[in-house]
Amino acid sequence: MRLDKFLCDMGEGTRSQVKQKIRKGCVTVDGQAARKPELSVTSENRICVDGRSVSYVKLEYYMLNKPAGVLSATRDPDQPTVLSLIRDKRRKDLFPAGRLDKDTEGLLLITNDGVLAHSLLSPKKHVDKRYYAKVAGVVTEEHVRLFAGGLDLGDEKPALPAVLEIQKAGKVSHVFVTLREGRYHQVKRMFQAVGCEVLYLKRLSMGSLCLDESLKPGEYRSLTPEEIENLKDNSQNQENHKC
Ligand code: URA
């Protein structure tokens, strides 16, 4: 790979910024100042910028506890995005694997692994997504039955059967919802379809990946190698886990 691309991929600046750094002699390869942006390097080379070692990372995986008020987007001119919360990211091609509404909290996978993201999100894979919600009004066994039957949301096809579990029924009900797909505003629209309003929504899991409850809203951590492996298996085998 070209030296300028290596540095650019690792977030050392835009292509023209890193070219400038290279030409100024700020970049060394195996201890020698490298003056040519097109110099071919591999991960075996020891590359430093201003004396600081820069290693190559191909794929990154972060679990974010998305706070309310932040957009599930890579960039936005006016509003904070989930990507702006990942402060020590190395790659600049990270994106959120799936979207949560601005006011929804909880598990969001941030990665640059397009293959994994695609297989987790593909409607054909039916990877479970589990949510916790507070809903205005009394949620009943009739609602459980309606969710299990596949609600008509006014889309081309009815929703796939979903599992609704009632934790507490009351003026404000506390529930868990498990979906096997990810349509726009799906949880809110499903409750709307049965005459209820979602007051609070948090995603707890996606396939085998469970939100680490020690992460406060806005906090994140890297996935463990085991979590990554399980997610990859998960996206192939359609195995799901309850967190
Ligand atoms: N369903 C919703 O309505 N909103 C989300 O953010 C996720 C699922």
PDB file of C-alpha atoms and ligand atoms in Angstrom, residues 66 72 99-105 129 131 179 181-190 198 201-203, ligand 1:
ATOM      1  CA  LYS A  66     -25.998   5.536  22.175  1.00  0.00           C
ATOM      2  CA  SER A  72     -27.050   7.568  13.937  1.00  0.00           C
ATOM      3  CA  ARG A  99     -29.764   3.087  12.845  1.00  0.00           C
ATOM      4  CA  LEU A 100     -31.468   4.065  16.052  1.00  0.00           C
ATOM      5  CA  ASP A 101     -33.788   7.070  16.154  1.00  0.00           C
ATOM      6  CA  LYS A 102     -32.369  10.280  17.590  1.00  0.00           C
ATOM      7  CA  ASP A 103     -34.300   9.796  20.848  1.00  0.00           C
ATOM      8  CA  THR A 104     -33.507   6.043  21.161  1.00  0.00           C
ATOM      9  CA  GLU A 105     -30.716   4.853  23.457  1.00  0.00           C
ATOM     10  CA  LYS A 129     -32.940  -7.101  17.897  1.00  0.00           C
ATOM     11  CA  TYR A 131     -35.509  -3.561  22.956  1.00  0.00           C
ATOM     12  CA  LEU A 179     -37.897  -8.014  16.308  1.00  0.00           C
ATOM     13  CA  GLU A 181     -36.235  -7.184  11.116  1.00  0.00           C
ATOM     14  CA  GLY A 182     -35.433  -3.481  11.280  1.00  0.00           C
ATOM     15  CA  ARG A 183     -37.958  -1.251   9.590  1.00  0.00           C
ATOM     16  CA  TYR A 184     -38.061   2.515   9.978  1.00  0.00           C
ATOM     17  CA  HIS A 185     -39.343   3.495  13.489  1.00  0.00           C
ATOM     18  CA  GLN A 186     -40.538  -0.099  13.768  1.00  0.00           C
ATOM     19  CA  VAL A 187     -41.098  -0.418  17.519  1.00  0.00           C
ATOM     20  CA  LYS A 188     -42.849   2.968  17.715  1.00  0.00           C
ATOM     21  CA  ARG A 189     -45.018   2.153  14.693  1.00  0.00           C
ATOM     22  CA  MET A 190     -45.967  -1.260  16.084  1.00  0.00           C
ATOM     23  CA  VAL A 198     -43.602   4.687  23.109  1.00  0.00           C
ATOM     24  CA  LEU A 201     -36.791   3.111  23.883  1.00  0.00           C
ATOM     25  CA  LYS A 202     -33.458   1.379  24.374  1.00  0.00           C
ATOM     26  CA  ARG A 203     -31.861  -1.393  22.301  1.00  0.00           C
TER      27      ARG A 203
HETATM   28  N1  URA B   1     -37.708   1.063  16.490  1.00  0.00           N
HETATM   29  C1  URA B   1     -37.969   2.386  16.633  1.00  0.00           C
HETATM   30  O1  URA B   1     -39.115   2.802  16.584  1.00  0.00           O
HETATM   31  N2  URA B   1     -36.934   3.201  16.813  1.00  0.00           N
HETATM   32  C2  URA B   1     -35.645   2.802  16.904  1.00  0.00           C
HETATM   33  O2  URA B   1     -34.749   3.606  17.096  1.00  0.00           O
HETATM   34  C3  URA B   1     -35.400   1.424  16.756  1.00  0.00           C
HETATM   35  C4  URA B   1     -36.446   0.570  16.546  1.00  0.00           C
END
